[in-house]
């Protein structure tokens, strides 16, 4: 099977391209499309066979549930068997946007989408192409990131093609995504709101509306407490380490004769490594992180050394992804 690539304007996508993609979704096919976070690999969320093709294409473990994307809050409510006041508040405030809400599922949501669990993860993406596609197909669209499982998420069409070419029916190429990291995932099906995955919507922003929320920690070796909380994920092929004094570490590894990539948000000179300097603010760093890791991964290095990003709430998603990328 070959993959059609159709270029679309990110702000005002061509309606023929959107209609063609919508028809593919309606007939059980796979469409890769840009969202404001990363590129997604979408299928009709109500069709288990179509969703099964996502798992096959990605090599995704069956215990990892998939986020369902919808066009409106009313569409989200049709897939949830409970819609607490907190969901209404958050949806009004953050949708469309990079916040995924986990809620008890309706029976119509296939088990494959939820990894057999009683909850479904829902969001309205804030990207004109994604929204146009959702409206045109009239379906909820299950869409994980458009890459092989555990690998780096794609933030442009080229990343998607490098990872998945043969299994996609159509790729809508809307250029670079702006956010660059996956959505924040918040569980509203437990007694208290619980952060399952940090993302572009910060904990401070959630707590300003909800009061204190619980966190699920990924950094330690505890057993998995929620589906999809994989420790190694979002990872380049090249071994990656995070360190406080990256310049010294880079010099040490270079002296040993290793080929080293150096990812930093502080401009500290050359040190003999292939160097990428990202912006020193969390939003700019997030937007460029995966592209930088894709770039370093393509150079065939022995090691990628990353300067420890700052502490603080707005850097939480960046630290989470880097920590998971550093897992062996
Ligand atoms: P991705 O594969 O990047 O789209 O990430 C999807 C993530 O959403 C998973 O890793 C889970 O953490 C989370 N998720 C999706 N569906 C559910 C669900 N029903 N319950 C809990 N977490 C979910
Ligand atoms: Mg993913």
mmCIF file of C-alpha atoms and ligand atoms in Angstrom:
data_model
loop_
_atom_site.group_PDB
_atom_site.id
_atom_site.type_symbol
_atom_site.label_atom_id
_atom_site.label_comp_id
_atom_site.label_asym_id
_atom_site.label_seq_id
_atom_site.Cartn_x
_atom_site.Cartn_y
_atom_site.Cartn_z
ATOM 1 C CA UNK A 1 0.000 0.000 0.000
ATOM 2 C CA UNK A 2 1.302 3.459 -0.827
ATOM 3 C CA UNK A 3 0.705 6.622 1.148
ATOM 4 C CA UNK A 4 -0.729 9.700 -0.539
ATOM 5 C CA UNK A 5 0.693 12.921 0.807
ATOM 6 C CA UNK A 6 -1.469 15.999 0.357
ATOM 7 C CA UNK A 7 -0.147 19.410 1.317
ATOM 8 C CA UNK A 8 -2.727 21.579 3.055
ATOM 9 C CA UNK A 9 -2.581 25.098 4.380
ATOM 10 C CA UNK A 10 -2.446 24.851 8.180
ATOM 11 C CA UNK A 11 -4.861 27.749 8.683
ATOM 12 C CA UNK A 12 -7.308 27.304 5.786
ATOM 13 C CA UNK A 13 -7.039 23.734 4.508
ATOM 14 C CA UNK A 14 -8.302 22.936 1.030
ATOM 15 C CA UNK A 15 -11.750 21.360 1.336
ATOM 16 C CA UNK A 16 -11.144 18.735 -1.384
ATOM 17 C CA UNK A 17 -8.196 17.358 0.560
ATOM 18 C CA UNK A 18 -10.208 17.322 3.780
ATOM 19 C CA UNK A 19 -13.157 15.566 2.087
ATOM 20 C CA UNK A 20 -10.889 12.940 0.604
ATOM 21 C CA UNK A 21 -9.339 12.285 4.028
ATOM 22 C CA UNK A 22 -12.801 12.184 5.641
ATOM 23 C CA UNK A 23 -13.979 9.548 3.153
ATOM 24 C CA UNK A 24 -10.977 7.385 3.968
ATOM 25 C CA UNK A 25 -11.824 7.573 7.685
ATOM 26 C CA UNK A 26 -15.481 6.755 6.949
ATOM 27 C CA UNK A 27 -14.441 3.661 5.018
ATOM 28 C CA UNK A 28 -12.166 2.305 7.729
ATOM 29 C CA UNK A 29 -8.807 3.660 6.529
ATOM 30 C CA UNK A 30 -5.966 5.466 8.298
ATOM 31 C CA UNK A 31 -5.243 9.179 7.923
ATOM 32 C CA UNK A 32 -2.259 10.992 9.446
ATOM 33 C CA UNK A 33 -2.981 14.636 10.225
ATOM 34 C CA UNK A 34 -1.471 17.559 12.124
ATOM 35 C CA UNK A 35 -2.769 18.685 15.496
ATOM 36 C CA UNK A 36 -1.407 21.532 17.611
ATOM 37 C CA UNK A 37 0.616 18.987 19.639
ATOM 38 C CA UNK A 38 2.081 16.362 17.252
ATOM 39 C CA UNK A 39 0.875 14.526 14.105
ATOM 40 C CA UNK A 40 -1.821 11.937 14.826
ATOM 41 C CA UNK A 41 -2.614 8.636 13.090
ATOM 42 C CA UNK A 42 -6.404 8.590 12.952
ATOM 43 C CA UNK A 43 -9.100 5.972 12.427
ATOM 44 C CA UNK A 44 -12.853 5.805 13.042
ATOM 45 C CA UNK A 45 -12.969 5.333 16.825
ATOM 46 C CA UNK A 46 -16.257 3.396 16.608
ATOM 47 C CA UNK A 47 -14.874 0.783 14.189
ATOM 48 C CA UNK A 48 -12.733 -1.824 16.001
ATOM 49 C CA UNK A 49 -11.278 -3.112 12.736
ATOM 50 C CA UNK A 50 -10.086 0.371 11.734
ATOM 51 C CA UNK A 51 -8.653 0.981 15.219
ATOM 52 C CA UNK A 52 -6.913 -2.392 14.996
ATOM 53 C CA UNK A 53 -5.047 -1.101 11.967
ATOM 54 C CA UNK A 54 -3.580 1.710 14.100
ATOM 55 C CA UNK A 55 -2.159 -0.835 16.554
ATOM 56 C CA UNK A 56 -0.696 -2.887 13.687
ATOM 57 C CA UNK A 57 0.800 0.142 11.934
ATOM 58 C CA UNK A 58 2.434 1.474 15.099
ATOM 59 C CA UNK A 59 3.399 -1.876 16.643
ATOM 60 C CA UNK A 60 1.525 -0.498 19.646
ATOM 61 C CA UNK A 61 0.990 -2.777 22.670
ATOM 62 C CA UNK A 62 -2.712 -3.582 23.133
ATOM 63 C CA UNK A 63 -2.624 -2.358 26.752
ATOM 64 C CA UNK A 64 -1.944 1.218 25.609
ATOM 65 C CA UNK A 65 -5.286 3.014 25.113
ATOM 66 C CA UNK A 66 -5.833 5.646 22.411
ATOM 67 C CA UNK A 67 -7.100 9.213 22.749
ATOM 68 C CA UNK A 68 -10.355 9.901 20.898
ATOM 69 C CA UNK A 69 -10.577 13.262 19.102
ATOM 70 C CA UNK A 70 -13.942 14.960 18.611
ATOM 71 C CA UNK A 71 -15.189 18.170 16.985
ATOM 72 C CA UNK A 72 -17.467 19.448 19.752
ATOM 73 C CA UNK A 73 -18.112 19.057 23.470
ATOM 74 C CA UNK A 74 -21.495 17.509 22.603
ATOM 75 C CA UNK A 75 -19.681 14.825 20.606
ATOM 76 C CA UNK A 76 -17.457 14.175 23.638
ATOM 77 C CA UNK A 77 -20.499 13.816 25.900
ATOM 78 C CA UNK A 78 -21.906 11.092 23.610
ATOM 79 C CA UNK A 79 -18.850 8.941 24.339
ATOM 80 C CA UNK A 80 -18.755 9.462 28.125
ATOM 81 C CA UNK A 81 -21.244 7.798 30.490
ATOM 82 C CA UNK A 82 -20.701 10.548 33.079
ATOM 83 C CA UNK A 83 -19.904 14.222 32.563
ATOM 84 C CA UNK A 84 -18.963 15.776 35.905
ATOM 85 C CA UNK A 85 -19.020 19.545 36.504
ATOM 86 C CA UNK A 86 -15.217 19.501 36.344
ATOM 87 C CA UNK A 87 -15.359 18.162 32.788
ATOM 88 C CA UNK A 88 -17.724 20.963 31.784
ATOM 89 C CA UNK A 89 -15.485 23.566 33.415
ATOM 90 C CA UNK A 90 -12.302 22.246 31.804
ATOM 91 C CA UNK A 91 -13.877 21.733 28.385
ATOM 92 C CA UNK A 92 -15.222 25.295 28.409
ATOM 93 C CA UNK A 93 -11.859 26.645 29.419
ATOM 94 C CA UNK A 94 -9.329 24.550 27.467
ATOM 95 C CA UNK A 95 -11.110 23.064 24.425
ATOM 96 C CA UNK A 96 -10.177 23.158 21.646
ATOM 97 C CA UNK A 97 -6.709 22.631 23.093
ATOM 98 C CA UNK A 98 -4.020 20.252 24.344
ATOM 99 C CA UNK A 99 -5.944 18.818 27.302
ATOM 100 C CA UNK A 100 -7.232 15.220 27.251
ATOM 101 C CA UNK A 101 -9.942 14.235 29.739
ATOM 102 C CA UNK A 102 -10.331 10.625 30.881
ATOM 103 C CA UNK A 103 -13.971 9.774 31.718
ATOM 104 C CA UNK A 104 -16.118 6.654 32.178
ATOM 105 C CA UNK A 105 -16.886 5.337 28.695
ATOM 106 C CA UNK A 106 -20.161 4.702 26.911
ATOM 107 C CA UNK A 107 -20.759 1.161 25.657
ATOM 108 C CA UNK A 108 -20.384 2.324 22.029
ATOM 109 C CA UNK A 109 -16.635 2.926 22.533
ATOM 110 C CA UNK A 110 -14.820 -0.271 21.462
ATOM 111 C CA UNK A 111 -12.656 -2.058 24.039
ATOM 112 C CA UNK A 112 -9.672 -1.807 21.715
ATOM 113 C CA UNK A 113 -9.727 2.001 22.013
ATOM 114 C CA UNK A 114 -9.668 1.903 25.813
ATOM 115 C CA UNK A 115 -7.331 -1.101 26.178
ATOM 116 C CA UNK A 116 -10.228 -3.019 27.709
ATOM 117 C CA UNK A 117 -10.667 -0.439 30.457
ATOM 118 C CA UNK A 118 -13.845 1.310 31.628
ATOM 119 C CA UNK A 119 -12.650 4.832 30.681
ATOM 120 C CA UNK A 120 -12.183 6.780 27.471
ATOM 121 C CA UNK A 121 -9.727 9.657 26.840
ATOM 122 C CA UNK A 122 -11.246 12.602 24.930
ATOM 123 C CA UNK A 123 -10.108 15.898 23.481
ATOM 124 C CA UNK A 124 -10.912 18.565 20.880
ATOM 125 C CA UNK A 125 -7.677 19.505 19.100
ATOM 126 C CA UNK A 126 -6.966 23.192 18.402
ATOM 127 C CA UNK A 127 -5.734 22.845 14.817
ATOM 128 C CA UNK A 128 -7.723 24.001 11.772
ATOM 129 C CA UNK A 129 -6.794 20.868 9.781
ATOM 130 C CA UNK A 130 -7.717 18.461 12.582
ATOM 131 C CA UNK A 131 -10.979 20.303 13.272
ATOM 132 C CA UNK A 132 -11.932 20.444 9.598
ATOM 133 C CA UNK A 133 -11.285 16.703 9.286
ATOM 134 C CA UNK A 134 -13.325 15.871 12.394
ATOM 135 C CA UNK A 135 -16.251 17.983 11.171
ATOM 136 C CA UNK A 136 -16.111 16.582 7.647
ATOM 137 C CA UNK A 137 -16.057 12.915 8.662
ATOM 138 C CA UNK A 138 -18.690 13.310 11.383
ATOM 139 C CA UNK A 139 -16.989 10.623 13.466
ATOM 140 C CA UNK A 140 -14.962 10.461 16.659
ATOM 141 C CA UNK A 141 -11.380 9.784 15.563
ATOM 142 C CA UNK A 142 -9.029 7.612 17.616
ATOM 143 C CA UNK A 143 -5.544 8.983 17.058
ATOM 144 C CA UNK A 144 -2.257 8.285 18.810
ATOM 145 C CA UNK A 145 0.900 9.956 17.556
ATOM 146 C CA UNK A 146 1.792 8.969 13.977
ATOM 147 C CA UNK A 147 5.004 7.068 14.705
ATOM 148 C CA UNK A 148 6.124 3.521 15.564
ATOM 149 C CA UNK A 149 5.382 2.733 19.205
ATOM 150 C CA UNK A 150 7.921 4.022 21.795
ATOM 151 C CA UNK A 151 9.695 6.181 19.186
ATOM 152 C CA UNK A 152 9.825 9.958 18.933
ATOM 153 C CA UNK A 153 6.571 11.691 18.094
ATOM 154 C CA UNK A 154 6.371 13.440 14.703
ATOM 155 C CA UNK A 155 6.123 17.229 14.531
ATOM 156 C CA UNK A 156 6.226 17.438 10.703
ATOM 157 C CA UNK A 157 5.146 15.264 7.766
ATOM 158 C CA UNK A 158 8.688 14.093 7.074
ATOM 159 C CA UNK A 159 8.928 12.578 10.568
ATOM 160 C CA UNK A 160 5.704 10.631 9.888
ATOM 161 C CA UNK A 161 6.970 9.315 6.555
ATOM 162 C CA UNK A 162 10.299 8.264 8.062
ATOM 163 C CA UNK A 163 8.467 6.130 10.624
ATOM 164 C CA UNK A 164 5.281 4.762 9.031
ATOM 165 C CA UNK A 165 5.092 5.256 5.239
ATOM 166 C CA UNK A 166 3.466 2.005 4.117
ATOM 167 C CA UNK A 167 0.581 1.724 6.521
ATOM 168 C CA UNK A 168 -1.113 5.102 6.056
ATOM 169 C CA UNK A 169 -3.762 5.690 3.372
ATOM 170 C CA UNK A 170 -3.376 9.491 3.366
ATOM 171 C CA UNK A 171 -1.119 12.009 5.073
ATOM 172 C CA UNK A 172 -2.310 15.600 5.376
ATOM 173 C CA UNK A 173 0.878 17.658 5.414
ATOM 174 C CA UNK A 174 0.134 20.893 7.267
ATOM 175 C CA UNK A 175 3.760 21.785 8.030
ATOM 176 C CA UNK A 176 5.340 21.963 11.499
ATOM 177 C CA UNK A 177 3.094 21.560 14.522
ATOM 178 C CA UNK A 178 3.268 24.529 16.883
ATOM 179 C CA UNK A 179 3.015 22.977 20.372
ATOM 180 C CA UNK A 180 5.465 20.148 19.794
ATOM 181 C CA UNK A 181 4.623 17.961 22.826
ATOM 182 C CA UNK A 182 1.644 15.669 23.454
ATOM 183 C CA UNK A 183 -1.465 16.770 25.335
ATOM 184 C CA UNK A 184 -1.845 16.868 29.088
ATOM 185 C CA UNK A 185 -3.888 13.805 30.188
ATOM 186 C CA UNK A 186 -6.156 14.315 33.206
ATOM 187 C CA UNK A 187 -8.166 11.489 34.773
ATOM 188 C CA UNK A 188 -11.616 12.647 35.915
ATOM 189 C CA UNK A 189 -12.905 9.122 36.507
ATOM 190 C CA UNK A 190 -11.146 8.745 39.891
ATOM 191 C CA UNK A 191 -12.248 10.331 43.203
ATOM 192 C CA UNK A 192 -9.981 13.326 42.648
ATOM 193 C CA UNK A 193 -8.645 14.712 39.362
ATOM 194 C CA UNK A 194 -5.363 12.943 38.611
ATOM 195 C CA UNK A 195 -2.636 13.952 36.199
ATOM 196 C CA UNK A 196 -1.691 10.924 34.059
ATOM 197 C CA UNK A 197 0.644 12.736 31.696
ATOM 198 C CA UNK A 198 1.989 16.297 31.913
ATOM 199 C CA UNK A 199 1.662 18.294 28.711
ATOM 200 C CA UNK A 200 1.196 21.713 27.239
ATOM 201 C CA UNK A 201 -1.588 22.640 29.673
ATOM 202 C CA UNK A 202 0.300 23.094 32.947
ATOM 203 C CA UNK A 203 -0.621 21.781 36.392
ATOM 204 C CA UNK A 204 -0.806 25.387 37.612
ATOM 205 C CA UNK A 205 -3.420 26.175 34.961
ATOM 206 C CA UNK A 206 -5.459 23.094 35.948
ATOM 207 C CA UNK A 207 -5.142 23.769 39.673
ATOM 208 C CA UNK A 208 -6.236 27.375 39.190
ATOM 209 C CA UNK A 209 -9.603 25.969 38.103
ATOM 210 C CA UNK A 210 -9.867 22.736 40.097
ATOM 211 C CA UNK A 211 -7.783 23.171 43.238
ATOM 212 C CA UNK A 212 -5.083 20.570 44.059
ATOM 213 C CA UNK A 213 -4.820 17.577 41.715
ATOM 214 C CA UNK A 214 -3.079 14.216 42.214
ATOM 215 C CA UNK A 215 -0.102 13.119 40.111
ATOM 216 C CA UNK A 216 0.968 9.751 38.758
ATOM 217 C CA UNK A 217 4.756 9.631 38.822
ATOM 218 C CA UNK A 218 6.677 8.045 35.942
ATOM 219 C CA UNK A 219 10.239 8.617 37.051
ATOM 220 C CA UNK A 220 10.486 5.677 39.473
ATOM 221 C CA UNK A 221 10.264 1.955 38.887
ATOM 222 C CA UNK A 222 6.815 1.473 40.451
ATOM 223 C CA UNK A 223 4.431 -0.931 38.752
ATOM 224 C CA UNK A 224 2.250 0.772 36.133
ATOM 225 C CA UNK A 225 -0.846 2.186 37.807
ATOM 226 C CA UNK A 226 -2.716 3.245 34.735
ATOM 227 C CA UNK A 227 -2.900 1.944 31.180
ATOM 228 C CA UNK A 228 -0.455 3.571 28.841
ATOM 229 C CA UNK A 229 2.001 4.791 31.466
ATOM 230 C CA UNK A 230 5.010 3.314 29.710
ATOM 231 C CA UNK A 231 8.340 4.238 31.223
ATOM 232 C CA UNK A 232 10.363 4.097 28.009
ATOM 233 C CA UNK A 233 8.569 6.153 25.399
ATOM 234 C CA UNK A 234 9.121 9.208 23.214
ATOM 235 C CA UNK A 235 12.652 7.906 22.682
ATOM 236 C CA UNK A 236 15.252 8.434 19.966
ATOM 237 C CA UNK A 237 17.230 5.389 18.692
ATOM 238 C CA UNK A 238 20.447 6.914 20.030
ATOM 239 C CA UNK A 239 21.045 6.376 23.783
ATOM 240 C CA UNK A 240 20.196 9.602 25.598
ATOM 241 C CA UNK A 241 21.315 10.906 28.969
ATOM 242 C CA UNK A 242 20.312 14.008 30.920
ATOM 243 C CA UNK A 243 22.902 15.745 33.039
ATOM 244 C CA UNK A 244 23.407 18.909 35.087
ATOM 245 C CA UNK A 245 26.854 19.685 33.722
ATOM 246 C CA UNK A 246 26.448 18.755 30.116
ATOM 247 C CA UNK A 247 29.522 20.579 28.811
ATOM 248 C CA UNK A 248 31.889 18.534 31.020
ATOM 249 C CA UNK A 249 30.064 15.304 30.159
ATOM 250 C CA UNK A 250 30.182 16.041 26.430
ATOM 251 C CA UNK A 251 33.912 16.774 26.601
ATOM 252 C CA UNK A 252 34.522 13.568 28.570
ATOM 253 C CA UNK A 253 32.645 11.416 26.027
ATOM 254 C CA UNK A 254 34.315 13.133 23.067
ATOM 255 C CA UNK A 255 37.726 12.455 24.649
ATOM 256 C CA UNK A 256 36.765 8.756 24.760
ATOM 257 C CA UNK A 257 36.277 8.943 20.986
ATOM 258 C CA UNK A 258 32.470 8.792 21.036
ATOM 259 C CA UNK A 259 30.342 10.719 18.562
ATOM 260 C CA UNK A 260 28.164 12.904 20.726
ATOM 261 C CA UNK A 261 25.055 15.024 20.166
ATOM 262 C CA UNK A 262 24.551 17.849 22.628
ATOM 263 C CA UNK A 263 21.133 19.317 23.288
ATOM 264 C CA UNK A 264 21.198 22.460 25.343
ATOM 265 C CA UNK A 265 19.104 25.519 26.109
ATOM 266 C CA UNK A 266 22.183 27.513 27.124
ATOM 267 C CA UNK A 267 24.615 28.568 24.405
ATOM 268 C CA UNK A 268 27.887 27.230 25.794
ATOM 269 C CA UNK A 269 30.196 26.898 22.795
ATOM 270 C CA UNK A 270 31.192 23.933 20.644
ATOM 271 C CA UNK A 271 32.938 21.196 22.713
ATOM 272 C CA UNK A 272 33.399 18.905 19.665
ATOM 273 C CA UNK A 273 29.832 17.605 19.617
ATOM 274 C CA UNK A 274 26.961 17.933 17.149
ATOM 275 C CA UNK A 275 25.127 20.672 18.958
ATOM 276 C CA UNK A 276 21.507 21.850 18.978
ATOM 277 C CA UNK A 277 20.572 24.879 21.066
ATOM 278 C CA UNK A 278 16.877 25.164 21.917
ATOM 279 C CA UNK A 279 15.108 28.271 23.253
ATOM 280 C CA UNK A 280 15.489 28.810 27.012
ATOM 281 C CA UNK A 281 11.732 29.236 27.571
ATOM 282 C CA UNK A 282 9.506 26.184 28.123
ATOM 283 C CA UNK A 283 7.126 26.904 25.235
ATOM 284 C CA UNK A 284 9.903 27.428 22.686
ATOM 285 C CA UNK A 285 11.832 24.417 24.009
ATOM 286 C CA UNK A 286 8.732 22.173 23.801
ATOM 287 C CA UNK A 287 8.016 23.286 20.253
ATOM 288 C CA UNK A 288 11.525 22.364 19.107
ATOM 289 C CA UNK A 289 12.384 19.326 21.256
ATOM 290 C CA UNK A 290 11.250 16.457 19.011
ATOM 291 C CA UNK A 291 12.572 18.082 15.841
ATOM 292 C CA UNK A 292 15.953 18.466 17.584
ATOM 293 C CA UNK A 293 15.947 14.817 18.689
ATOM 294 C CA UNK A 294 14.897 13.636 15.197
ATOM 295 C CA UNK A 295 17.753 15.726 13.776
ATOM 296 C CA UNK A 296 20.339 14.300 16.179
ATOM 297 C CA UNK A 297 19.015 10.760 15.694
ATOM 298 C CA UNK A 298 19.558 11.046 11.941
ATOM 299 C CA UNK A 299 23.317 11.751 12.324
ATOM 300 C CA UNK A 300 24.233 8.296 13.733
ATOM 301 C CA UNK A 301 25.741 9.293 17.045
ATOM 302 C CA UNK A 302 26.845 7.130 19.954
ATOM 303 C CA UNK A 303 25.149 9.289 22.559
ATOM 304 C CA UNK A 304 22.873 12.290 22.975
ATOM 305 C CA UNK A 305 23.644 14.389 26.049
ATOM 306 C CA UNK A 306 20.891 16.746 27.214
ATOM 307 C CA UNK A 307 21.439 19.605 29.648
ATOM 308 C CA UNK A 308 18.943 19.199 32.515
ATOM 309 C CA UNK A 309 16.064 21.597 31.829
ATOM 310 C CA UNK A 310 15.016 24.007 34.585
ATOM 311 C CA UNK A 311 12.689 22.971 37.409
ATOM 312 C CA UNK A 312 9.229 24.477 37.695
ATOM 313 C CA UNK A 313 5.726 23.673 36.573
ATOM 314 C CA UNK A 314 5.970 24.977 33.029
ATOM 315 C CA UNK A 315 8.929 22.639 32.326
ATOM 316 C CA UNK A 316 7.217 19.523 33.755
ATOM 317 C CA UNK A 317 6.169 18.067 30.363
ATOM 318 C CA UNK A 318 9.651 18.583 28.899
ATOM 319 C CA UNK A 319 11.274 16.844 31.896
ATOM 320 C CA UNK A 320 8.750 13.979 31.678
ATOM 321 C CA UNK A 321 9.457 13.315 27.987
ATOM 322 C CA UNK A 322 13.221 13.539 28.425
ATOM 323 C CA UNK A 323 13.151 11.210 31.429
ATOM 324 C CA UNK A 324 11.164 8.639 29.475
ATOM 325 C CA UNK A 325 13.434 9.056 26.444
ATOM 326 C CA UNK A 326 16.430 8.348 28.710
ATOM 327 C CA UNK A 327 15.022 5.016 29.996
ATOM 328 C CA UNK A 328 16.856 1.937 28.663
HETATM 329 P P1 LIG B 1 -0.404 8.773 22.715
HETATM 330 O O1 LIG B 1 -0.067 7.377 22.419
HETATM 331 O O2 LIG B 1 0.772 9.680 22.640
HETATM 332 O O3 LIG B 1 -1.580 9.285 21.981
HETATM 333 O O4 LIG B 1 -0.801 8.799 24.250
HETATM 334 C C1 LIG B 1 -2.024 8.389 24.715
HETATM 335 C C2 LIG B 1 -1.946 8.404 26.199
HETATM 336 O O5 LIG B 1 -3.223 8.767 26.709
HETATM 337 C C3 LIG B 1 -1.665 7.044 26.772
HETATM 338 O O6 LIG B 1 -0.298 6.871 26.934
HETATM 339 C C4 LIG B 1 -2.395 7.076 28.090
HETATM 340 O O7 LIG B 1 -1.550 7.567 29.088
HETATM 341 C C5 LIG B 1 -3.492 8.074 27.895
HETATM 342 N N1 LIG B 1 -4.786 7.432 27.761
HETATM 343 C C6 LIG B 1 -5.483 7.230 26.636
HETATM 344 N N2 LIG B 1 -6.652 6.631 26.897
HETATM 345 C C7 LIG B 1 -6.696 6.435 28.223
HETATM 346 C C8 LIG B 1 -7.634 5.844 29.095
HETATM 347 N N3 LIG B 1 -8.785 5.343 28.643
HETATM 348 N N4 LIG B 1 -7.328 5.792 30.399
HETATM 349 C C9 LIG B 1 -6.173 6.309 30.847
HETATM 350 N N5 LIG B 1 -5.235 6.869 30.073
HETATM 351 C C10 LIG B 1 -5.482 6.935 28.778
HETATM 352 MG MG1 LIG B 2 2.750 8.445 21.049
#
